[in-house]
């Protein structure tokens, strides 16, 4: 009888602890120390741009991939390619059309371990089109959070990014490389 | 029997460099003037991409041309030219050589300052010469524009001078740069 009570007490008391250990930790990206960049190819030459404003809700633990989740919202108006003319064109109706589609949204729920880190497949909603985009990343836990660095590749025309003349892949490459470096802090 | 006398004609290599660079510069003006009138868009981007590729070609040819100029003596100027005429001809030629470098280099720096790296016909990308900076871009653009006006002015002077030598003085100044005339005129 006393043994049964002990077991029951252990089960009740241990359940939340076990759940806490197996579930992912909830992080947010520190805006000051995080970057979300892209590299396009224009007339044969690569150019780099960045999105200054984005939020990332990262639920992740290496031992709880099944319940991990990334939810990233990108303010497309915050794009910066270090040239005002190009930025203005890219915000315009033929490229991102930020007046109609101010944000891009990325949600990943499928994660797998790879040789060098992790990969995930998530749904990117951009310019009103939702399509799967895989990402590769490394996750390094730190004392007060974690560091998340990774890359992705997407085809801009899959999302209609480039209308009219801008559909030309001869002068503007279809493939755009994305890279991110997120300094993760515990989410409130 | 030699087709040309090295003392009275430019070498075939010098002639080739002269005419190829001249044709490329005419193309550069056509591309730049067409692009200037266009709104920001793909068509303008394409014209400027070609302008940059050709400009970098001129820069590479300019290097070869200067090396050739210093290792192959050009024919002497006609003996009946006055001191002022010789001085003017020499100043124009030096200005051409300076501009053959200054035009592509200011253009290349302009592109770097605007964070548009220069590709060479899509085959490879030249490194950026300077960092992105709006003020540098504005200064370099006005310099590039101003130098293009100077280039146009001395090119007109150069052409008029060549025609004057040919039709007025009736000497071989123009002929010695032409590849197809077999024998230069006598004095």
CSV table of C-alpha atoms in Angstrom, one decimal:
chain,number,residue,atom,x,y,z
A,1,UNK,CA,0.0,0.0,0.0
A,2,UNK,CA,2.7,2.5,1.0
A,3,UNK,CA,4.6,1.4,-2.2
A,4,UNK,CA,1.5,2.1,-4.3
A,5,UNK,CA,1.1,5.6,-2.8
A,6,UNK,CA,4.7,6.3,-3.6
A,7,UNK,CA,4.3,5.3,-7.2
A,8,UNK,CA,1.2,7.4,-7.5
A,9,UNK,CA,2.9,10.4,-6.0
A,10,UNK,CA,5.8,10.0,-8.3
A,11,UNK,CA,3.6,9.7,-11.3
A,12,UNK,CA,1.5,12.8,-10.4
A,13,UNK,CA,4.5,14.8,-9.3
A,14,UNK,CA,6.7,13.7,-12.2
A,15,UNK,CA,4.3,14.2,-15.0
A,16,UNK,CA,4.7,18.0,-15.3
A,17,UNK,CA,8.5,17.6,-15.0
A,18,UNK,CA,8.6,15.0,-17.7
A,19,UNK,CA,6.4,17.2,-20.0
A,20,UNK,CA,8.7,20.2,-19.3
A,21,UNK,CA,11.8,18.2,-20.3
A,22,UNK,CA,10.3,16.8,-23.5
A,23,UNK,CA,8.5,19.9,-24.7
A,24,UNK,CA,10.3,22.7,-26.7
A,25,UNK,CA,11.4,25.9,-25.1
A,26,UNK,CA,9.7,29.0,-26.3
A,27,UNK,CA,12.0,31.7,-27.8
A,28,UNK,CA,11.7,35.0,-29.5
A,29,UNK,CA,14.3,36.7,-31.7
A,30,UNK,CA,16.2,39.6,-30.2
A,31,UNK,CA,15.7,42.2,-33.0
A,32,UNK,CA,18.9,44.1,-32.3
A,33,UNK,CA,21.1,40.9,-32.7
A,34,UNK,CA,19.1,39.1,-35.4
A,35,UNK,CA,19.3,39.3,-39.2
A,36,UNK,CA,17.2,38.1,-42.0
A,37,UNK,CA,19.0,38.6,-45.4
A,38,UNK,CA,18.5,37.6,-49.0
A,39,UNK,CA,20.7,37.5,-52.0
A,40,UNK,CA,19.3,38.0,-55.5
A,41,UNK,CA,21.1,38.1,-58.8
A,42,UNK,CA,20.5,41.1,-61.0
A,43,UNK,CA,22.1,41.4,-64.5
A,44,UNK,CA,24.6,38.7,-63.6
A,45,UNK,CA,25.7,40.3,-60.3
A,46,UNK,CA,24.6,39.3,-56.9
A,47,UNK,CA,23.1,41.9,-54.5
A,48,UNK,CA,22.2,41.5,-50.9
A,49,UNK,CA,19.2,42.8,-49.1
A,50,UNK,CA,17.9,42.6,-45.6
A,51,UNK,CA,14.6,42.9,-43.8
A,52,UNK,CA,15.0,45.1,-40.8
A,53,UNK,CA,11.6,44.2,-39.2
A,54,UNK,CA,10.5,40.7,-38.5
A,55,UNK,CA,9.2,38.7,-35.5
A,56,UNK,CA,10.1,35.1,-34.9
A,57,UNK,CA,8.3,32.8,-32.4
A,58,UNK,CA,10.6,29.8,-32.1
A,59,UNK,CA,9.5,26.7,-30.1
A,60,UNK,CA,12.4,24.4,-30.3
A,61,UNK,CA,14.4,21.8,-28.3
A,62,UNK,CA,16.8,19.2,-29.9
A,63,UNK,CA,15.0,16.4,-28.1
A,64,UNK,CA,11.5,17.5,-28.9
A,65,UNK,CA,11.4,17.9,-32.7
A,66,UNK,CA,7.9,16.5,-33.0
A,67,UNK,CA,6.4,19.5,-31.2
A,68,UNK,CA,8.8,22.1,-32.5
A,69,UNK,CA,7.4,25.1,-34.3
A,70,UNK,CA,8.7,28.2,-36.1
A,71,UNK,CA,6.4,31.1,-36.8
A,72,UNK,CA,8.0,34.1,-38.5
A,73,UNK,CA,6.3,37.3,-39.7
A,74,UNK,CA,8.3,39.5,-42.0
A,75,UNK,CA,7.5,43.2,-42.6
A,76,UNK,CA,8.2,43.5,-46.4
A,77,UNK,CA,8.2,47.2,-46.2
A,78,UNK,CA,11.3,47.1,-44.1
A,79,UNK,CA,13.4,45.7,-47.0
A,80,UNK,CA,16.7,47.4,-47.6
A,81,UNK,CA,19.1,46.7,-50.5
A,82,UNK,CA,21.3,49.7,-49.8
A,83,UNK,CA,19.8,51.6,-52.8
A,84,UNK,CA,16.6,53.7,-52.4
A,85,UNK,CA,15.6,53.4,-56.0
A,86,UNK,CA,15.8,49.6,-56.0
A,87,UNK,CA,14.0,49.4,-52.6
A,88,UNK,CA,11.2,51.6,-54.0
A,89,UNK,CA,10.9,49.4,-57.1
A,90,UNK,CA,10.8,46.2,-55.0
A,91,UNK,CA,8.1,47.6,-52.7
A,92,UNK,CA,6.1,48.5,-55.8
A,93,UNK,CA,3.2,46.6,-57.4
A,94,UNK,CA,5.3,44.5,-59.8
A,95,UNK,CA,7.6,43.0,-57.1
A,96,UNK,CA,6.4,42.6,-53.5
A,97,UNK,CA,3.4,44.9,-53.8
A,98,UNK,CA,3.6,45.8,-50.1
A,99,UNK,CA,0.5,48.0,-50.3
A,100,UNK,CA,-1.6,44.8,-50.8
A,101,UNK,CA,0.7,42.3,-49.1
A,102,UNK,CA,2.6,44.0,-46.3
A,103,UNK,CA,3.8,40.9,-44.6
A,104,UNK,CA,5.3,37.5,-45.4
A,105,UNK,CA,4.5,34.6,-43.1
A,106,UNK,CA,6.5,31.4,-42.6
A,107,UNK,CA,5.3,28.5,-40.4
A,108,UNK,CA,7.3,25.3,-40.0
A,109,UNK,CA,6.1,22.3,-38.0
A,110,UNK,CA,8.1,19.4,-39.6
A,111,UNK,CA,11.6,19.1,-38.4
A,112,UNK,CA,14.4,16.5,-38.9
A,113,UNK,CA,17.9,16.0,-37.6
A,114,UNK,CA,20.6,16.2,-40.3
A,115,UNK,CA,24.4,15.5,-40.3
A,116,UNK,CA,25.2,19.1,-39.6
A,117,UNK,CA,22.1,20.4,-37.8
A,118,UNK,CA,18.4,20.4,-38.6
A,119,UNK,CA,16.2,20.8,-41.5
A,120,UNK,CA,12.6,21.9,-41.6
A,121,UNK,CA,9.8,22.3,-44.1
A,122,UNK,CA,7.4,25.1,-43.7
A,123,UNK,CA,4.8,27.0,-45.5
A,124,UNK,CA,5.8,30.4,-46.8
A,125,UNK,CA,3.0,32.9,-47.6
A,126,UNK,CA,4.3,35.6,-49.8
A,127,UNK,CA,2.3,37.9,-52.1
A,128,UNK,CA,-0.8,35.9,-51.4
A,129,UNK,CA,0.7,32.6,-52.5
A,130,UNK,CA,1.5,29.8,-50.0
A,131,UNK,CA,4.1,27.2,-50.9
A,132,UNK,CA,6.5,24.9,-49.0
A,133,UNK,CA,10.0,26.2,-48.5
A,134,UNK,CA,12.6,24.0,-46.8
A,135,UNK,CA,15.2,25.5,-44.5
A,136,UNK,CA,18.5,24.2,-43.1
A,137,UNK,CA,19.8,25.4,-39.7
A,138,UNK,CA,22.0,25.0,-36.7
A,139,UNK,CA,20.7,25.4,-33.2
A,140,UNK,CA,23.2,26.2,-30.5
A,141,UNK,CA,21.8,26.6,-26.9
A,142,UNK,CA,23.4,29.4,-24.8
A,143,UNK,CA,23.3,30.5,-21.2
A,144,UNK,CA,20.3,32.8,-21.7
A,145,UNK,CA,18.8,31.6,-24.9
A,146,UNK,CA,20.1,30.1,-28.1
A,147,UNK,CA,21.6,30.9,-31.5
A,148,UNK,CA,19.8,29.9,-34.6
A,149,UNK,CA,21.6,30.2,-38.0
A,150,UNK,CA,20.4,28.9,-41.3
A,151,UNK,CA,19.7,29.2,-45.0
A,152,UNK,CA,17.0,28.6,-47.5
A,153,UNK,CA,16.5,28.9,-51.2
A,154,UNK,CA,13.3,29.8,-53.0
A,155,UNK,CA,12.1,30.6,-56.5
A,156,UNK,CA,10.7,34.1,-56.5
A,157,UNK,CA,8.4,33.4,-59.4
A,158,UNK,CA,6.7,30.6,-57.5
A,159,UNK,CA,5.2,33.5,-55.4
A,160,UNK,CA,4.7,35.9,-58.3
A,161,UNK,CA,7.5,38.1,-57.0
A,162,UNK,CA,8.2,39.8,-60.3
A,163,UNK,CA,5.4,40.7,-62.7
A,164,UNK,CA,5.5,42.0,-66.2
A,165,UNK,CA,9.0,42.7,-67.4
A,166,UNK,CA,10.4,41.5,-64.0
A,167,UNK,CA,9.4,37.9,-64.9
A,168,UNK,CA,12.6,37.8,-66.9
A,169,UNK,CA,14.9,35.2,-65.4
A,170,UNK,CA,17.6,36.2,-67.9
A,171,UNK,CA,18.1,39.5,-66.1
A,172,UNK,CA,16.8,38.7,-62.6
A,173,UNK,CA,17.5,35.2,-61.4
A,174,UNK,CA,14.5,33.1,-60.3
A,175,UNK,CA,16.4,31.6,-57.3
A,176,UNK,CA,16.8,33.8,-54.3
A,177,UNK,CA,19.0,32.7,-51.4
A,178,UNK,CA,17.9,33.5,-47.9
A,179,UNK,CA,20.0,33.5,-44.8
A,180,UNK,CA,19.1,34.1,-41.2
A,181,UNK,CA,20.9,34.5,-37.9
A,182,UNK,CA,18.6,34.7,-34.9
A,183,UNK,CA,19.7,35.5,-31.4
A,184,UNK,CA,17.0,33.7,-29.4
A,185,UNK,CA,15.8,34.9,-25.9
A,186,UNK,CA,13.1,33.2,-23.8
A,187,UNK,CA,9.7,34.4,-24.9
A,188,UNK,CA,7.5,36.0,-22.3
B,1,UNK,CA,58.0,44.2,-99.5
B,2,UNK,CA,56.3,45.5,-96.4
B,3,UNK,CA,52.8,46.7,-96.8
B,4,UNK,CA,53.3,49.5,-94.4
B,5,UNK,CA,56.2,51.5,-93.2
B,6,UNK,CA,56.3,51.5,-89.4
B,7,UNK,CA,57.5,55.1,-89.3
B,8,UNK,CA,54.6,56.4,-91.4
B,9,UNK,CA,51.8,54.3,-90.3
B,10,UNK,CA,50.4,53.0,-87.0
B,11,UNK,CA,50.9,49.3,-86.3
B,12,UNK,CA,47.9,47.0,-87.2
B,13,UNK,CA,47.5,46.4,-83.4
B,14,UNK,CA,47.4,50.1,-82.7
B,15,UNK,CA,44.9,50.6,-85.5
B,16,UNK,CA,42.7,47.7,-84.3
B,17,UNK,CA,42.7,49.0,-80.7
B,18,UNK,CA,41.9,52.5,-81.9
B,19,UNK,CA,38.9,51.5,-84.0
B,20,UNK,CA,37.5,48.9,-81.6
B,21,UNK,CA,37.7,51.3,-78.7
B,22,UNK,CA,36.2,54.1,-80.8
B,23,UNK,CA,33.2,51.8,-81.8
B,24,UNK,CA,32.7,50.7,-78.2
B,25,UNK,CA,32.7,54.4,-77.0
B,26,UNK,CA,30.1,55.3,-79.6
B,27,UNK,CA,28.0,52.3,-78.3
B,28,UNK,CA,28.5,53.6,-74.7
B,29,UNK,CA,27.1,57.0,-75.5
B,30,UNK,CA,24.1,55.4,-77.3
B,31,UNK,CA,23.4,53.1,-74.4
B,32,UNK,CA,23.8,55.9,-71.8
B,33,UNK,CA,21.7,58.4,-73.6
B,34,UNK,CA,18.9,55.8,-74.2
B,35,UNK,CA,19.0,54.7,-70.6
B,36,UNK,CA,18.9,58.2,-69.3
B,37,UNK,CA,15.5,58.8,-70.9
B,38,UNK,CA,14.0,55.6,-69.4
B,39,UNK,CA,12.1,55.2,-66.2
B,40,UNK,CA,13.5,52.8,-63.6
B,41,UNK,CA,12.6,49.4,-64.9
B,42,UNK,CA,14.0,46.2,-66.5
B,43,UNK,CA,14.7,47.9,-69.8
B,44,UNK,CA,16.9,50.5,-68.2
B,45,UNK,CA,18.6,47.9,-66.0
B,46,UNK,CA,19.5,45.8,-69.1
B,47,UNK,CA,20.9,48.9,-71.0
B,48,UNK,CA,23.0,49.9,-68.0
B,49,UNK,CA,24.2,46.3,-67.5
B,50,UNK,CA,25.5,46.3,-71.1
B,51,UNK,CA,26.9,49.8,-70.6
B,52,UNK,CA,28.9,48.4,-67.6
B,53,UNK,CA,30.1,45.3,-69.4
B,54,UNK,CA,31.3,47.3,-72.4
B,55,UNK,CA,32.9,49.9,-70.1
B,56,UNK,CA,34.9,47.2,-68.3
B,57,UNK,CA,35.9,45.9,-71.8
B,58,UNK,CA,37.2,49.4,-72.7
B,59,UNK,CA,39.1,49.5,-69.4
B,60,UNK,CA,40.8,46.2,-70.2
B,61,UNK,CA,41.6,47.4,-73.8
B,62,UNK,CA,42.9,50.7,-72.4
B,63,UNK,CA,45.5,48.8,-70.3
B,64,UNK,CA,46.6,46.9,-73.5
B,65,UNK,CA,46.6,50.1,-75.5
B,66,UNK,CA,48.8,52.0,-73.0
B,67,UNK,CA,51.3,49.1,-72.9
B,68,UNK,CA,51.3,49.0,-76.7
B,69,UNK,CA,51.7,52.8,-76.9
B,70,UNK,CA,54.8,52.7,-74.7
B,71,UNK,CA,56.4,49.7,-76.5
B,72,UNK,CA,55.6,50.8,-80.1
B,73,UNK,CA,56.6,54.2,-81.2
B,74,UNK,CA,53.8,55.9,-83.2
B,75,UNK,CA,54.6,57.6,-86.5
B,76,UNK,CA,55.9,61.2,-86.3
B,77,UNK,CA,53.5,64.1,-86.9
B,78,UNK,CA,53.9,65.9,-90.3
B,79,UNK,CA,56.9,68.2,-90.2
B,80,UNK,CA,54.8,71.2,-91.3
B,81,UNK,CA,52.7,71.3,-88.2
B,82,UNK,CA,53.1,74.4,-86.0
B,83,UNK,CA,54.1,74.2,-82.3
B,84,UNK,CA,50.6,75.1,-81.2
B,85,UNK,CA,49.1,72.4,-83.4
B,86,UNK,CA,51.6,69.8,-82.1
B,87,UNK,CA,50.8,70.9,-78.5
B,88,UNK,CA,47.0,70.7,-79.1
B,89,UNK,CA,47.3,67.2,-80.8
B,90,UNK,CA,49.5,65.9,-77.9
B,91,UNK,CA,47.1,67.4,-75.2
B,92,UNK,CA,44.1,65.8,-76.9
B,93,UNK,CA,45.8,62.4,-77.1
B,94,UNK,CA,46.9,62.5,-73.5
B,95,UNK,CA,43.4,63.5,-72.5
B,96,UNK,CA,42.0,60.5,-74.4
B,97,UNK,CA,44.3,58.1,-72.6
B,98,UNK,CA,43.3,59.7,-69.2
B,99,UNK,CA,39.6,59.4,-70.0
B,100,UNK,CA,40.0,55.8,-71.3
B,101,UNK,CA,40.7,55.0,-67.6
B,102,UNK,CA,38.8,57.7,-65.8
B,103,UNK,CA,35.4,56.9,-67.5
B,104,UNK,CA,35.3,53.2,-66.7
B,105,UNK,CA,36.8,53.7,-63.2
B,106,UNK,CA,34.3,56.4,-62.2
B,107,UNK,CA,31.5,54.2,-63.6
B,108,UNK,CA,32.7,51.2,-61.7
B,109,UNK,CA,33.0,53.2,-58.5
B,110,UNK,CA,29.5,54.6,-59.1
B,111,UNK,CA,28.1,51.1,-59.3
B,112,UNK,CA,29.9,50.1,-56.1
B,113,UNK,CA,28.6,53.2,-54.3
B,114,UNK,CA,25.1,52.3,-55.3
B,115,UNK,CA,25.5,48.6,-54.3
B,116,UNK,CA,25.1,47.4,-57.8
B,117,UNK,CA,28.1,45.1,-58.5
B,118,UNK,CA,29.4,45.1,-62.0
B,119,UNK,CA,29.1,41.9,-64.0
B,120,UNK,CA,31.0,41.3,-67.2
B,121,UNK,CA,28.4,40.1,-69.6
B,122,UNK,CA,27.1,37.8,-66.8
B,123,UNK,CA,30.3,35.7,-66.9
B,124,UNK,CA,31.9,37.0,-63.8
B,125,UNK,CA,31.5,39.8,-61.3
B,126,UNK,CA,34.0,42.5,-60.6
B,127,UNK,CA,34.7,43.3,-56.9
B,128,UNK,CA,33.3,46.5,-55.5
B,129,UNK,CA,35.9,49.3,-55.5
B,130,UNK,CA,34.3,51.3,-52.7
B,131,UNK,CA,31.6,50.8,-50.1
B,132,UNK,CA,27.9,51.8,-50.5
B,133,UNK,CA,27.4,55.5,-50.0
B,134,UNK,CA,24.8,57.8,-51.4
B,135,UNK,CA,26.9,61.0,-51.3
B,136,UNK,CA,29.8,59.2,-53.0
B,137,UNK,CA,27.4,58.0,-55.7
B,138,UNK,CA,26.1,61.5,-56.4
B,139,UNK,CA,29.6,62.9,-56.6
B,140,UNK,CA,30.8,60.1,-58.9
B,141,UNK,CA,27.8,60.3,-61.1
B,142,UNK,CA,28.3,64.0,-61.7
B,143,UNK,CA,32.0,63.4,-62.3
B,144,UNK,CA,31.2,60.6,-64.8
B,145,UNK,CA,28.7,62.8,-66.6
B,146,UNK,CA,31.1,65.8,-66.7
B,147,UNK,CA,33.9,63.6,-68.0
B,148,UNK,CA,31.6,62.2,-70.7
B,149,UNK,CA,31.0,65.8,-71.9
B,150,UNK,CA,34.8,66.4,-72.0
B,151,UNK,CA,35.2,63.1,-73.9
B,152,UNK,CA,32.5,64.1,-76.4
B,153,UNK,CA,34.2,67.5,-76.9
B,154,UNK,CA,37.7,66.2,-77.5
B,155,UNK,CA,36.3,63.4,-79.7
B,156,UNK,CA,34.7,66.0,-81.9
B,157,UNK,CA,37.9,68.0,-81.9
B,158,UNK,CA,39.9,64.9,-82.8
B,159,UNK,CA,37.6,64.0,-85.7
B,160,UNK,CA,37.5,67.5,-87.1
B,161,UNK,CA,41.3,67.7,-86.8
B,162,UNK,CA,41.7,64.3,-88.6
B,163,UNK,CA,39.4,65.6,-91.4
B,164,UNK,CA,41.2,68.9,-91.6
B,165,UNK,CA,44.5,67.0,-92.0
B,166,UNK,CA,43.0,64.8,-94.7
B,167,UNK,CA,41.1,67.3,-96.8
B,168,UNK,CA,42.7,70.7,-96.0
B,169,UNK,CA,46.4,69.8,-95.4
B,170,UNK,CA,46.2,66.7,-97.6
B,171,UNK,CA,48.7,64.9,-95.4
B,172,UNK,CA,48.6,61.2,-94.3
B,173,UNK,CA,47.6,61.8,-90.6
B,174,UNK,CA,44.2,60.2,-91.2
B,175,UNK,CA,45.4,57.5,-93.6
B,176,UNK,CA,48.1,56.2,-91.3
B,177,UNK,CA,45.3,55.1,-88.9
B,178,UNK,CA,43.3,53.5,-91.7
B,179,UNK,CA,43.9,49.7,-92.2
B,180,UNK,CA,42.7,49.5,-95.8
B,181,UNK,CA,44.7,52.2,-97.7
B,182,UNK,CA,47.7,50.5,-99.0
B,183,UNK,CA,50.2,53.4,-99.3
B,184,UNK,CA,50.3,56.7,-97.5
B,185,UNK,CA,50.3,59.8,-99.5
B,186,UNK,CA,53.7,61.4,-100.3
B,187,UNK,CA,54.6,64.7,-98.7
